[in-house]
Amino acid sequence: LKCATTLYRKFDDLGNAMRCALRLNNMDTIQEIFSDASKAGASVQRQLAYLLGKQGVVLPDDENMTDEDLTEMLWNTRLSEHFLSLGRELDIMEPKLPEDIYKTHLETVRPTLNTAALDSARANLAASYVNGLVNCGFGKEKLLQGTGKEVHWLFKQKEFCKLIVIVCNFLVFKEYGSYHTIFFFVVEHSWHSCQTTQ
């Protein structure tokens, strides 16, 4: 890796040189490559700042940096903002239901009486996974924030399934500042569980 880092730096491929330096965990080399990037151009240094921010690498002279945008990139302070702006640009901000992703109305298999309840529980669990992954990080979803019969199925599930649903819902609200939504969801879930067991 040291040889690869040297060759990448020699041919000004600073992105790959930084990846090798990160794998070596050599802070001196990382610092040197980041300094070389300022000579290569602001865009290269910004890309390396995002790379270092993703890996959680703290440079020794972070406090002395004068470029505020570069510091924010190194500390990932605007990561959620950039994620949401990408979502707006790709026009995928509207929350989707699992039925929007996989088309259950196209299935021709008819469940038997014995497997209907089991398939329903599996379908609800699969819907929770799909809901969490499709709406991940956007802070909005339709499956559990709805009211009435859409949410009522959750409280009929076993404790393990409820935990998985809460974790999948956490994926949706993982952006900074939305943890209170998960907290209130868990409190409401706990209260409803206590009411149904009494």
CSV table of C-alpha atoms in Angstrom, one decimal:
chain,number,residue,atom,x,y,z
A,1,LEU,CA,0.0,0.0,0.0
A,2,LYS,CA,2.9,2.4,0.6
A,3,CYS,CA,4.2,1.8,-2.9
A,4,ALA,CA,0.7,2.3,-4.3
A,5,THR,CA,0.3,5.6,-2.3
A,6,THR,CA,3.6,6.8,-3.7
A,7,LEU,CA,2.7,6.0,-7.3
A,8,TYR,CA,-0.8,7.6,-7.0
A,9,ARG,CA,0.8,10.7,-5.6
A,10,LYS,CA,3.4,10.8,-8.3
A,11,PHE,CA,0.7,10.7,-11.0
A,12,ASP,CA,-1.5,13.2,-9.1
A,13,ASP,CA,-4.3,10.7,-8.4
A,14,LEU,CA,-4.9,12.1,-5.0
A,15,GLY,CA,-8.3,10.4,-4.4
A,16,ASN,CA,-6.8,6.9,-4.7
A,17,ALA,CA,-3.7,8.0,-2.8
A,18,MET,CA,-5.9,9.2,0.1
A,19,ARG,CA,-7.8,5.8,0.1
A,20,CYS,CA,-4.4,4.0,0.4
A,21,ALA,CA,-3.2,6.3,3.1
A,22,LEU,CA,-6.5,5.8,5.0
A,23,ARG,CA,-6.0,2.0,4.8
A,24,LEU,CA,-2.5,2.4,6.1
A,25,ASN,CA,-3.8,4.7,8.9
A,26,ASN,CA,-0.8,7.0,8.4
A,27,MET,CA,-1.9,10.5,9.6
A,28,ASP,CA,1.2,12.2,8.3
A,29,THR,CA,0.6,10.9,4.7
A,30,ILE,CA,-3.1,11.8,5.0
A,31,GLN,CA,-2.2,15.4,6.0
A,32,GLU,CA,0.4,15.7,3.2
A,33,ILE,CA,-2.1,14.4,0.6
A,34,PHE,CA,-4.7,16.8,1.8
A,35,SER,CA,-2.3,19.7,1.6
A,36,ASP,CA,-1.3,18.7,-1.9
A,37,ALA,CA,-4.9,18.8,-2.9
A,38,SER,CA,-5.1,22.5,-2.2
A,39,LYS,CA,-2.5,23.0,-4.9
A,40,ALA,CA,-4.5,20.7,-7.3
A,41,GLY,CA,-7.7,22.8,-6.9
A,42,ALA,CA,-10.6,23.5,-4.6
A,43,SER,CA,-12.8,20.8,-6.0
A,44,VAL,CA,-10.2,18.1,-5.4
A,45,GLN,CA,-9.7,19.2,-1.8
A,46,ARG,CA,-13.5,19.3,-1.2
A,47,GLN,CA,-13.8,15.7,-2.5
A,48,LEU,CA,-11.0,14.6,-0.2
A,49,ALA,CA,-12.7,16.5,2.7
A,50,TYR,CA,-15.9,14.5,2.1
A,51,LEU,CA,-13.9,11.3,2.0
A,52,LEU,CA,-12.1,12.2,5.3
A,53,GLY,CA,-15.4,13.2,6.9
A,54,LYS,CA,-17.0,9.9,5.9
A,55,GLN,CA,-14.1,8.0,7.5
A,56,GLY,CA,-14.2,10.2,10.6
A,57,VAL,CA,-10.6,11.3,10.3
A,58,VAL,CA,-9.8,14.4,12.3
A,59,LEU,CA,-6.9,16.4,10.9
A,60,PRO,CA,-4.5,17.9,13.4
A,61,ASP,CA,-5.0,21.5,12.1
A,62,ASP,CA,-8.8,21.4,11.6
A,63,GLU,CA,-9.2,24.3,14.0
A,64,ASN,CA,-6.8,26.5,12.0
A,65,MET,CA,-8.7,26.1,8.7
A,66,THR,CA,-10.1,29.4,7.4
A,67,ASP,CA,-12.4,27.9,4.7
A,68,GLU,CA,-15.7,27.4,6.6
A,69,ASP,CA,-17.2,25.2,3.9
A,70,LEU,CA,-14.2,22.9,3.9
A,71,THR,CA,-14.4,22.6,7.7
A,72,GLU,CA,-18.1,21.7,7.5
A,73,MET,CA,-17.3,19.0,4.9
A,74,LEU,CA,-14.6,17.5,7.2
A,75,TRP,CA,-17.0,17.4,10.1
A,76,ASN,CA,-20.0,16.2,8.1
A,77,THR,CA,-22.2,19.0,9.6
A,78,ARG,CA,-24.3,19.5,6.4
A,79,LEU,CA,-24.4,15.8,5.3
A,80,SER,CA,-28.2,15.6,5.9
A,81,GLU,CA,-28.8,18.8,4.0
A,82,HIS,CA,-26.9,17.5,1.0
A,83,PHE,CA,-28.7,14.2,1.2
A,84,LEU,CA,-32.1,15.9,1.2
A,85,SER,CA,-31.1,18.2,-1.7
A,86,LEU,CA,-30.0,15.2,-3.7
A,87,GLY,CA,-33.5,13.7,-3.0
A,88,ARG,CA,-35.2,16.8,-4.2
A,89,GLU,CA,-33.0,16.9,-7.3
A,90,LEU,CA,-33.9,13.2,-8.1
A,91,ASP,CA,-37.5,13.9,-7.2
A,92,ILE,CA,-37.8,11.1,-4.7
A,93,MET,CA,-38.8,13.1,-1.7
A,94,GLU,CA,-42.5,11.9,-1.7
A,95,PRO,CA,-42.8,9.0,0.7
A,96,LYS,CA,-43.7,5.7,-0.8
A,97,LEU,CA,-45.8,2.8,0.5
A,98,PRO,CA,-44.4,-0.7,0.0
A,99,GLU,CA,-47.3,-1.3,-2.4
A,100,ASP,CA,-45.7,1.3,-4.6
A,101,ILE,CA,-42.5,-0.7,-4.8
A,102,TYR,CA,-43.7,-4.2,-5.2
A,103,LYS,CA,-47.0,-4.9,-7.0
A,104,THR,CA,-48.9,-7.4,-4.8
A,105,HIS,CA,-52.0,-7.1,-7.1
A,106,LEU,CA,-50.1,-9.0,-9.8
A,107,GLU,CA,-49.6,-12.1,-7.7
A,108,THR,CA,-51.9,-15.0,-8.7
A,109,VAL,CA,-51.2,-17.3,-5.7
A,110,ARG,CA,-54.2,-17.8,-3.3
A,111,PRO,CA,-53.3,-18.5,0.3
A,112,THR,CA,-54.8,-21.5,2.0
A,113,LEU,CA,-56.7,-21.1,5.3
A,114,ASN,CA,-53.7,-22.3,7.4
A,115,THR,CA,-51.1,-20.0,5.9
A,116,ALA,CA,-53.2,-16.9,5.6
A,117,ALA,CA,-52.3,-15.5,9.0
A,118,LEU,CA,-48.7,-16.5,8.7
A,119,ASP,CA,-48.4,-14.8,5.3
A,120,SER,CA,-50.1,-11.7,6.6
A,121,ALA,CA,-47.6,-11.5,9.5
A,122,ARG,CA,-44.7,-12.0,7.0
A,123,ALA,CA,-46.2,-9.5,4.6
A,124,ASN,CA,-46.4,-6.9,7.4
A,125,LEU,CA,-42.9,-7.5,8.4
A,126,ALA,CA,-41.6,-7.3,4.8
A,127,ALA,CA,-43.6,-4.1,4.4
A,128,SER,CA,-41.8,-2.7,7.4
A,129,TYR,CA,-38.4,-3.5,6.0
A,130,VAL,CA,-39.3,-2.1,2.6
A,131,ASN,CA,-40.8,1.1,4.2
A,132,GLY,CA,-37.6,1.7,6.2
A,133,LEU,CA,-35.3,1.2,3.3
A,134,VAL,CA,-37.2,3.0,0.6
A,135,ASN,CA,-37.9,6.1,2.8
A,136,CYS,CA,-34.5,6.0,4.6
A,137,GLY,CA,-33.3,9.4,5.7
A,138,PHE,CA,-36.1,11.5,4.2
A,139,GLY,CA,-38.0,12.0,7.5
A,140,LYS,CA,-41.4,11.1,6.0
A,141,GLU,CA,-43.3,7.9,5.4
A,142,LYS,CA,-46.9,6.7,5.0
A,143,LEU,CA,-47.0,3.3,6.6
A,144,LEU,CA,-46.7,4.1,10.3
A,145,GLN,CA,-47.5,7.8,10.4
A,146,GLY,CA,-51.0,7.1,9.0
A,147,THR,CA,-54.0,6.9,11.3
A,148,GLY,CA,-56.7,4.2,11.6
A,149,LYS,CA,-56.5,0.8,10.1
A,150,GLU,CA,-53.1,1.3,8.4
A,151,VAL,CA,-51.3,1.4,11.7
A,152,HIS,CA,-53.6,-0.9,13.6
A,153,TRP,CA,-51.8,-4.0,12.3
A,154,LEU,CA,-48.7,-3.1,14.2
A,155,PHE,CA,-50.2,-3.6,17.6
A,156,LYS,CA,-51.3,-7.2,16.7
A,157,GLN,CA,-47.7,-8.3,16.1
A,158,LYS,CA,-45.4,-10.0,18.5
A,159,GLU,CA,-42.8,-8.1,20.5
A,160,PHE,CA,-39.9,-9.0,18.1
A,161,CYS,CA,-41.9,-7.8,15.1
A,162,LYS,CA,-42.7,-4.5,16.9
A,163,LEU,CA,-39.0,-4.0,17.6
A,164,ILE,CA,-38.1,-4.6,14.0
A,165,VAL,CA,-40.8,-2.1,12.9
A,166,ILE,CA,-39.5,0.5,15.3
A,167,VAL,CA,-35.9,0.0,14.0
A,168,CYS,CA,-37.0,0.2,10.4
A,169,ASN,CA,-38.9,3.4,11.2
A,170,PHE,CA,-35.7,4.7,12.8
A,171,LEU,CA,-34.1,4.5,9.4
A,172,VAL,CA,-36.7,6.9,8.0
A,173,PHE,CA,-36.1,9.5,10.7
A,174,LYS,CA,-32.3,9.1,11.0
A,175,GLU,CA,-31.6,12.7,9.9
A,176,TYR,CA,-30.4,15.1,12.5
A,177,GLY,CA,-33.3,16.6,14.6
A,178,SER,CA,-35.9,13.9,13.9
A,179,TYR,CA,-35.0,11.6,16.8
A,180,HIS,CA,-37.9,13.2,18.8
A,181,THR,CA,-40.3,11.6,16.3
A,182,ILE,CA,-39.0,8.2,17.0
A,183,PHE,CA,-39.1,8.8,20.8
A,184,PHE,CA,-42.8,9.8,20.6
A,185,PHE,CA,-43.5,6.8,18.4
A,186,VAL,CA,-41.8,4.4,20.9
A,187,VAL,CA,-43.7,6.0,23.8
A,188,GLU,CA,-47.0,5.7,22.0
A,189,HIS,CA,-46.2,2.1,21.1
A,190,SER,CA,-45.4,1.3,24.7
A,191,TRP,CA,-48.5,3.0,26.0
A,192,HIS,CA,-50.7,1.1,23.5
A,193,SER,CA,-49.0,-2.2,24.4
A,194,CYS,CA,-49.7,-1.6,28.1
A,195,GLN,CA,-53.4,-0.8,27.4
A,196,THR,CA,-53.9,-3.9,25.3
A,197,THR,CA,-52.3,-6.2,27.9
A,198,GLN,CA,-54.5,-4.9,30.8
